[in-house]
XYZ file of C-alpha atoms in Angstrom:
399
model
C -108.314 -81.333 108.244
C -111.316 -79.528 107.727
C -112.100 -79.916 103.991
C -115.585 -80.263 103.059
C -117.112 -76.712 103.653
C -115.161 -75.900 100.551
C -116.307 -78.492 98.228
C -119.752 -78.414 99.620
C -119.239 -74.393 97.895
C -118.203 -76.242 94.606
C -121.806 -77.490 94.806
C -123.407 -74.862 95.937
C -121.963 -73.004 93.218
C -122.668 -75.752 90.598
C -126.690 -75.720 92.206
C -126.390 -72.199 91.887
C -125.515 -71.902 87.954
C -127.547 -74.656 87.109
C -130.461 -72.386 88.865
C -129.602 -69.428 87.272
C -129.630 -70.934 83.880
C -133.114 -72.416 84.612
C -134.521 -68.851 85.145
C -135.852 -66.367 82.089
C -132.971 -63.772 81.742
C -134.233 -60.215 82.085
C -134.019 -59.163 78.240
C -134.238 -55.503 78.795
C -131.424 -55.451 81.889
C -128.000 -53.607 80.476
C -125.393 -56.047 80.832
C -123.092 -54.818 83.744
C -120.202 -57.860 83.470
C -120.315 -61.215 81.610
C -118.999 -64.729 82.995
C -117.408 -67.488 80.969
C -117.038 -71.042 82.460
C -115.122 -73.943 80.520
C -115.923 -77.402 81.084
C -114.487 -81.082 80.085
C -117.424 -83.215 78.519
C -115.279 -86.208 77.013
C -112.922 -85.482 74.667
C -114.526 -81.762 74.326
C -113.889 -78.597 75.719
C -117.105 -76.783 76.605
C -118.015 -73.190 77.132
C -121.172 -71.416 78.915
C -121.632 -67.718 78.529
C -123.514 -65.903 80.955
C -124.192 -62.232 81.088
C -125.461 -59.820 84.103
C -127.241 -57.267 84.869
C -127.389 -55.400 88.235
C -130.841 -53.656 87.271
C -129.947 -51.436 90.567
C -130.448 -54.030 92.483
C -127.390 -55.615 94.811
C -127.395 -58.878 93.813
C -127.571 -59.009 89.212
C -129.714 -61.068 87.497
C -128.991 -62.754 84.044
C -130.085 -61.123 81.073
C -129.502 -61.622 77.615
C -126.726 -60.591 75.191
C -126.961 -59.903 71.180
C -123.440 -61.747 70.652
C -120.527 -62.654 72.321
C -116.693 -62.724 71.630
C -114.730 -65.535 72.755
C -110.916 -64.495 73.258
C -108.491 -67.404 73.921
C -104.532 -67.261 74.964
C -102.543 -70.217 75.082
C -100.513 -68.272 77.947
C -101.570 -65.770 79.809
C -100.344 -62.022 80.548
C -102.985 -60.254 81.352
C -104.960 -59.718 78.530
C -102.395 -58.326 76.110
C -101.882 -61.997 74.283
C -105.452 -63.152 74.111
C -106.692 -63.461 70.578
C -110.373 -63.290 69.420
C -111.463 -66.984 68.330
C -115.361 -66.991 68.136
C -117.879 -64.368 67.930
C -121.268 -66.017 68.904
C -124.850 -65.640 69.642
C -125.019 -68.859 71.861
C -124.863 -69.527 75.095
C -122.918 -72.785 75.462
C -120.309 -73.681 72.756
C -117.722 -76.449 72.289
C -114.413 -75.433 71.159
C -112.599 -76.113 67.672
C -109.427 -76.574 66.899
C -107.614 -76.832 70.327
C -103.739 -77.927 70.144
C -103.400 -81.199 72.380
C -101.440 -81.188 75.684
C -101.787 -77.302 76.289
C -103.008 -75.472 78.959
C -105.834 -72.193 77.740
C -106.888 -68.950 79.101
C -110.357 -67.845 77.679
C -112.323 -64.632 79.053
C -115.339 -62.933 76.784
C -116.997 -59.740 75.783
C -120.407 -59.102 75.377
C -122.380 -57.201 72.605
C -125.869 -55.857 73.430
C -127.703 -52.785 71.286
C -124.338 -51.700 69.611
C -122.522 -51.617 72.759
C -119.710 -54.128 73.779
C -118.568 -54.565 77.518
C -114.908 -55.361 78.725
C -113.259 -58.719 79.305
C -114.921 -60.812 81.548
C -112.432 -62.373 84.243
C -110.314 -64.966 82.744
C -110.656 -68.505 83.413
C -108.259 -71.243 82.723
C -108.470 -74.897 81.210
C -106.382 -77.601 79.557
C -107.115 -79.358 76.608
C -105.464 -82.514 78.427
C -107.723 -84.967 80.763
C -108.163 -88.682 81.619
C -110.911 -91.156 81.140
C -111.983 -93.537 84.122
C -111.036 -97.245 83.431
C -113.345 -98.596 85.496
C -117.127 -97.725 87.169
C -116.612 -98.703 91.221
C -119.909 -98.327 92.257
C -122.742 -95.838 92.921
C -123.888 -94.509 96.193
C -126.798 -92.837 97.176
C -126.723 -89.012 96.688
C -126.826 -88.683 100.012
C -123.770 -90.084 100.920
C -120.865 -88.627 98.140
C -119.745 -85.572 99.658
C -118.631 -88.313 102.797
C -116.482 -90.792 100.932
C -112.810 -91.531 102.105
C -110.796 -94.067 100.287
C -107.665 -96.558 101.694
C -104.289 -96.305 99.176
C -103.245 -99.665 100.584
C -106.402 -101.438 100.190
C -109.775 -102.154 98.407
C -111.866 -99.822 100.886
C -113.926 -96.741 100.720
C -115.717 -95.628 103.839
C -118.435 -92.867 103.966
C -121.328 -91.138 105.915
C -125.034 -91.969 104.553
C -126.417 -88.843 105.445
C -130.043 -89.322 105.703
C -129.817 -93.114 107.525
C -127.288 -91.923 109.246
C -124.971 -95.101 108.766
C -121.114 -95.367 109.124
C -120.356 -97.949 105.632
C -117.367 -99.965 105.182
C -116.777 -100.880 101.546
C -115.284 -103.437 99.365
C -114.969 -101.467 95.787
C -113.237 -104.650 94.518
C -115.844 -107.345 95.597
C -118.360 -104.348 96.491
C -119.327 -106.152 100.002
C -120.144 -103.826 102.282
C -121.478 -103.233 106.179
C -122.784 -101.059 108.344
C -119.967 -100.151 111.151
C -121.582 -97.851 113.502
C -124.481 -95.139 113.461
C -125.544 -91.806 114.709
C -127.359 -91.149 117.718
C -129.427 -88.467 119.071
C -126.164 -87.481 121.237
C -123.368 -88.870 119.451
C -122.287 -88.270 115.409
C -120.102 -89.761 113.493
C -118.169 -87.906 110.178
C -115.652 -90.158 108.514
C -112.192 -88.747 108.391
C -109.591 -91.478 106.345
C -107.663 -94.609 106.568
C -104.461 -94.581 108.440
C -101.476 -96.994 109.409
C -101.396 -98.599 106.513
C -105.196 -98.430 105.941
C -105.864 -100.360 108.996
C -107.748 -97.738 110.846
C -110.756 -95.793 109.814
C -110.310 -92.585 111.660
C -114.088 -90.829 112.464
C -114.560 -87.709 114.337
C -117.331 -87.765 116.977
C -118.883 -84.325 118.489
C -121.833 -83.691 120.176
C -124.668 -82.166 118.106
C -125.185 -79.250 120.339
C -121.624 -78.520 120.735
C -119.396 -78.887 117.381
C -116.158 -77.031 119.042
C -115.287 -79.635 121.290
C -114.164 -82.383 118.670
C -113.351 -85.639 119.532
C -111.941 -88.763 117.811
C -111.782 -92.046 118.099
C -110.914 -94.913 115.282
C -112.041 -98.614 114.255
C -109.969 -101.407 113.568
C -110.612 -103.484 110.063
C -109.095 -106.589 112.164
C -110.542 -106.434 115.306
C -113.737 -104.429 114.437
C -113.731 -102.457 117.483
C -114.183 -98.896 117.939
C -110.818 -96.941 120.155
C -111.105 -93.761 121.393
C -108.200 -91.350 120.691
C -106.903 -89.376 123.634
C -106.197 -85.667 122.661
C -103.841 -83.092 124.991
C -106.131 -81.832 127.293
C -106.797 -78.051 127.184
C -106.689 -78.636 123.435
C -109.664 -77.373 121.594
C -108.835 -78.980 117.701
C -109.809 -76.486 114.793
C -108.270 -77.609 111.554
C -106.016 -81.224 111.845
C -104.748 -83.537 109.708
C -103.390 -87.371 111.279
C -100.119 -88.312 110.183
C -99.720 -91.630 107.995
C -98.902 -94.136 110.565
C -101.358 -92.243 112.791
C -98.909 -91.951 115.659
C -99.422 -87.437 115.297
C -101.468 -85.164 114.552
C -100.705 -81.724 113.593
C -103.705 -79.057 114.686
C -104.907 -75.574 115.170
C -106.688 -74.430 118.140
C -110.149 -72.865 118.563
C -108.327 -70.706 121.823
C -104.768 -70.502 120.972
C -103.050 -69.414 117.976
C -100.316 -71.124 116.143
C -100.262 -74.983 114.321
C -99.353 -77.778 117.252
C -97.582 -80.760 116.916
C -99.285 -83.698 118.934
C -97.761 -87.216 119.662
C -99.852 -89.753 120.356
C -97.627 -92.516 121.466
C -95.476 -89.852 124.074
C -98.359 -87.562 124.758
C -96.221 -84.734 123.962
C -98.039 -81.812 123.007
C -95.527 -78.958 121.373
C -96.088 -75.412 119.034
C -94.429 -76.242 116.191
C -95.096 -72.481 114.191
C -96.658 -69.305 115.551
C -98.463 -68.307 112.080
C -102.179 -68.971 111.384
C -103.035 -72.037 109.155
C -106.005 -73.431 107.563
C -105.433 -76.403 105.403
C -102.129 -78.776 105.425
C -101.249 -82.667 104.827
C -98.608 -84.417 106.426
C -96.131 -86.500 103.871
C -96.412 -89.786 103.720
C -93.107 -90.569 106.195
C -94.355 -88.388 108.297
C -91.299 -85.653 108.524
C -92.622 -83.070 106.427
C -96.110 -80.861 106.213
C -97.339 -79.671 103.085
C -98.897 -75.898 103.683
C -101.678 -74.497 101.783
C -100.895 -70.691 102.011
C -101.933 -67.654 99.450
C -98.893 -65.967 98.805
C -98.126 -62.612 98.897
C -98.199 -60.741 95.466
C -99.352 -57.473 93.531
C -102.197 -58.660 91.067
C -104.337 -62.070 91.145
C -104.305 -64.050 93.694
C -102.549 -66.823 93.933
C -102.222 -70.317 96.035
C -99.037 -71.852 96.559
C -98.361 -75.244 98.418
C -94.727 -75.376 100.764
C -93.280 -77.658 102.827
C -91.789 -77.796 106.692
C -89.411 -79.693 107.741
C -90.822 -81.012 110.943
C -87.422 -81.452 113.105
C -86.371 -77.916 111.950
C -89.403 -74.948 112.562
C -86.971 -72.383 112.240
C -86.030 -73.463 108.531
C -87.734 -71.275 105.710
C -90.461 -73.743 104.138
C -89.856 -75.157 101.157
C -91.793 -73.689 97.989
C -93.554 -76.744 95.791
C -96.180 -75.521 93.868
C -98.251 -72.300 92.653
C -101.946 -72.063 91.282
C -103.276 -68.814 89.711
C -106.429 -69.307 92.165
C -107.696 -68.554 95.614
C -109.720 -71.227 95.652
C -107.349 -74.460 95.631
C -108.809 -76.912 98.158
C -108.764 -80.357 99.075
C -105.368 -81.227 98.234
C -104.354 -84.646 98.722
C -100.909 -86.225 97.963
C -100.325 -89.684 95.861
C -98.656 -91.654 98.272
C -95.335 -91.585 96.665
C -95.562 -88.033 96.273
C -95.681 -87.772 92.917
C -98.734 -86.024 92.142
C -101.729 -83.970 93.663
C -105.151 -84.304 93.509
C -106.715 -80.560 94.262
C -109.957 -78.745 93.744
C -110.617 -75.690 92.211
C -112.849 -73.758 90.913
C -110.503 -71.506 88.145
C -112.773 -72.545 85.320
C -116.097 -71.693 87.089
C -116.778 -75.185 87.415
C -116.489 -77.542 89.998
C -113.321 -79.418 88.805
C -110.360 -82.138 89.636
C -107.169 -81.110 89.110
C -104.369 -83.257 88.842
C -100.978 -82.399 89.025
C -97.585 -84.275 88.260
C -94.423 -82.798 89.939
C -92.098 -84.447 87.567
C -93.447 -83.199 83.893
C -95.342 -80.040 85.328
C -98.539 -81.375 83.421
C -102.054 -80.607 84.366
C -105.379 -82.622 84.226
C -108.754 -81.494 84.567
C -112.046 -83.461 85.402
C -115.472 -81.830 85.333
C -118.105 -81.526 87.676
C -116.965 -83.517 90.419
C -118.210 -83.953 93.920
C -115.708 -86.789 95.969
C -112.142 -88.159 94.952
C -109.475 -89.688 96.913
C -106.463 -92.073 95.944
C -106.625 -95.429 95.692
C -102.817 -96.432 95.102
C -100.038 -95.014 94.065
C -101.038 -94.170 90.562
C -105.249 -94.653 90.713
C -107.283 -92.510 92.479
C -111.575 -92.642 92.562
C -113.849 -89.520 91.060
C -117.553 -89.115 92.216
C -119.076 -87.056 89.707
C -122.291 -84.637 89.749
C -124.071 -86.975 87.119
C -126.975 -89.329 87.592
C -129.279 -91.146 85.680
C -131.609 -92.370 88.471
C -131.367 -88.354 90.721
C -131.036 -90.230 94.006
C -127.422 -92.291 93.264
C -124.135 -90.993 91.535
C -121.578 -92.913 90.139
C -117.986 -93.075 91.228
C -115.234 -93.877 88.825
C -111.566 -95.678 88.888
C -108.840 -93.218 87.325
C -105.743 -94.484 86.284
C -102.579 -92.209 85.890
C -100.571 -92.548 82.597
């Protein structure tokens, strides 16, 4: 499945703000609409403020803002049940006197020469989130938007970007090697662990031609490199390999629909007519979990169902709703018990963690990688780093 453009946005977006914030607002600009984003920095909850102006220009600037009130609901309906909580002349605040183990709303108003504006667009948090038990490793910079992790055993694999280099890793006794690397005509982007994390799946595709994908996997026990044979008029768009990597479920750059391939009877088969972008197979293989944005009068909103594989003609099964268009990157615990998702619904590249049973959310801050590494522990690369050229990535444990 095609997944990174969308965090690579997170970045952007995080590069973006942090770029913004390093530039002298325009003090004189009228402020057209403000911004609030909320953040997890330990055990606090942060805020950052940020007010526009458009100046008559397309794109606004920043400018500044005389004061600022900070409106908070612990549920939200519109914004009929927000309460005012802080009225400040900061830009960045940490938040007082949050009940534990709820989820927030927050969205602000800004006050500049006597005049206030409206409510900003509310943002949600939770004033619930986990601490890593454990530091893995740290990678070079240029590698952590690359990294995919085995739930079955100690391994992370990932792309170096600037040498190039395919790495197998070790997090436990952090060996590692050098599997394969680019060439001038053939390049490699890592793509997961499957039967039983004893193949490292990597896409291949010709630098001058990125349509035409192609796959091919290496095997931890006989470290050697097997090409996979796809149907052939397909043209693979967005894919995800199932578990035991005997199918894989695609979209096509020329034909419309989500396809059904088997790799061990070389059937090829439409499964559903609709358009898709972003699914997971579960973890025995009979179901897919769909990505969709559901139909509805107001925000937008995400929603995760599931097919029944032996039954297309069966309504899909609805699992899970997020009050955000931008839910990405979802990834199942292998049992099914949770998902790992990002999103950026506080203005901030975040984790999200979700447990099916209790209905709880979890939020990590300012991440760039994660994957799980068991049933219950997944890894976290964040956007911190001491050095600038390597970040560290974190064990997670769930409770």
């Amino acid at each position: 499945m095609k997944k990174i453009p969308l965090l690579i946005v997170f970045i952007v977006a995080l590069l973006t703000n942090a770029c913004l914030k390093k530039h002298d607002p325009e003090p004189n600009g009228e402020i057209s609409s403000m911004e609030v984003s909320a953040k997890r920095v330990n055990d606090d909850v942060i805020v950052d403020i940020v007010a526009y102006t458009d100046n008559g220009q397309v794109n606004p600037k920043t400018t500044t803002f005389d004061a600022a009130e900070i409106w908070i609901a612990e549920d939200v309906k519109g914004y009929a049940n927000m309460e005012l909580a802080y009225t400040t002349t900061q830009t960045s605040l940490k938040l007082e006197n949050l009940k534990p183990d709820k989820d927030y709303y927050v969205a602000v108003k800004g006050i500049k020469n006597g005049k206030k504006t409206g409510f900003s667009k509310y943002i949600m948090f939770v004033n619930r989130s986990l601490k890593p038990t454990s530091t893995l490793f740290e990678m070079p910079a240029s590698a952590v938007y690359y990294i995919k992790s085995s739930s079955t055993r100690p391994y992370v694999a990932y792309l170096d970007n600037t040498t190039g280099e395919v790495i197998l890793q070790n997090w436990q006794d952090k060996s590692k090697k050098v599997i394969v690397k680019n060439t001038d005509t053939k390049v490699y982007q890592v793509r997961g662990f499957y039967a039983e994390g004893s193949r490292l799946f990597l896409e291949t595709s010709n630098p001058y031609n990125h349509s035409e994908r192609a796959f091919e996997y290496y095997d931890l026990a006989t470290k050697k490199f097997v090409a996979v044979e796809l149907p052939a008029r397909a043209r693979v768009w967005n894919y995800a390999f199932s578990a035991d990597a005997s199918k894989l479920a695609y979209t096509d750059y020329s034909r419309q629909g989500l396809y059904i391939y088997d790799m061990t009877t070389k059937e090829d088969k439409k499964y559903l007519s609709d358009s898709f972008y972003s699914f997971e197979w579960s973890a025995d293989g009979k179901n897919i979990y769909l990505i969709r944005n559901k139909a509805f009068m107001g925000p937008p909103i995400a929603e995760i169902v599931k097919y029944d594989i032996t039954n297309a003609a069966q309504e899909p099964t609805p699992l899970f709703e997020w009050r955000d268009e931008t839910m990405a990157w979802v990834m199942l615990s292998p049992k099914e018990e949770y998902i790992l998702f990002a999103s950026y619904i506080s203005n901030s590249p975040d984790l999200w963690i979700f447990e099916f049973k209790t209905k709880k959310f979890w939020q990590i801050s300012g991440i760039i990688n994660f994957g799980w590494l068991s049933d219950k522990e997944f890894f976290v690369t964040t956007g911190e780093s001491e050095s600038g050229t390597t970040y560290k990535t974190y064990k997670y444990t769930m409770p």
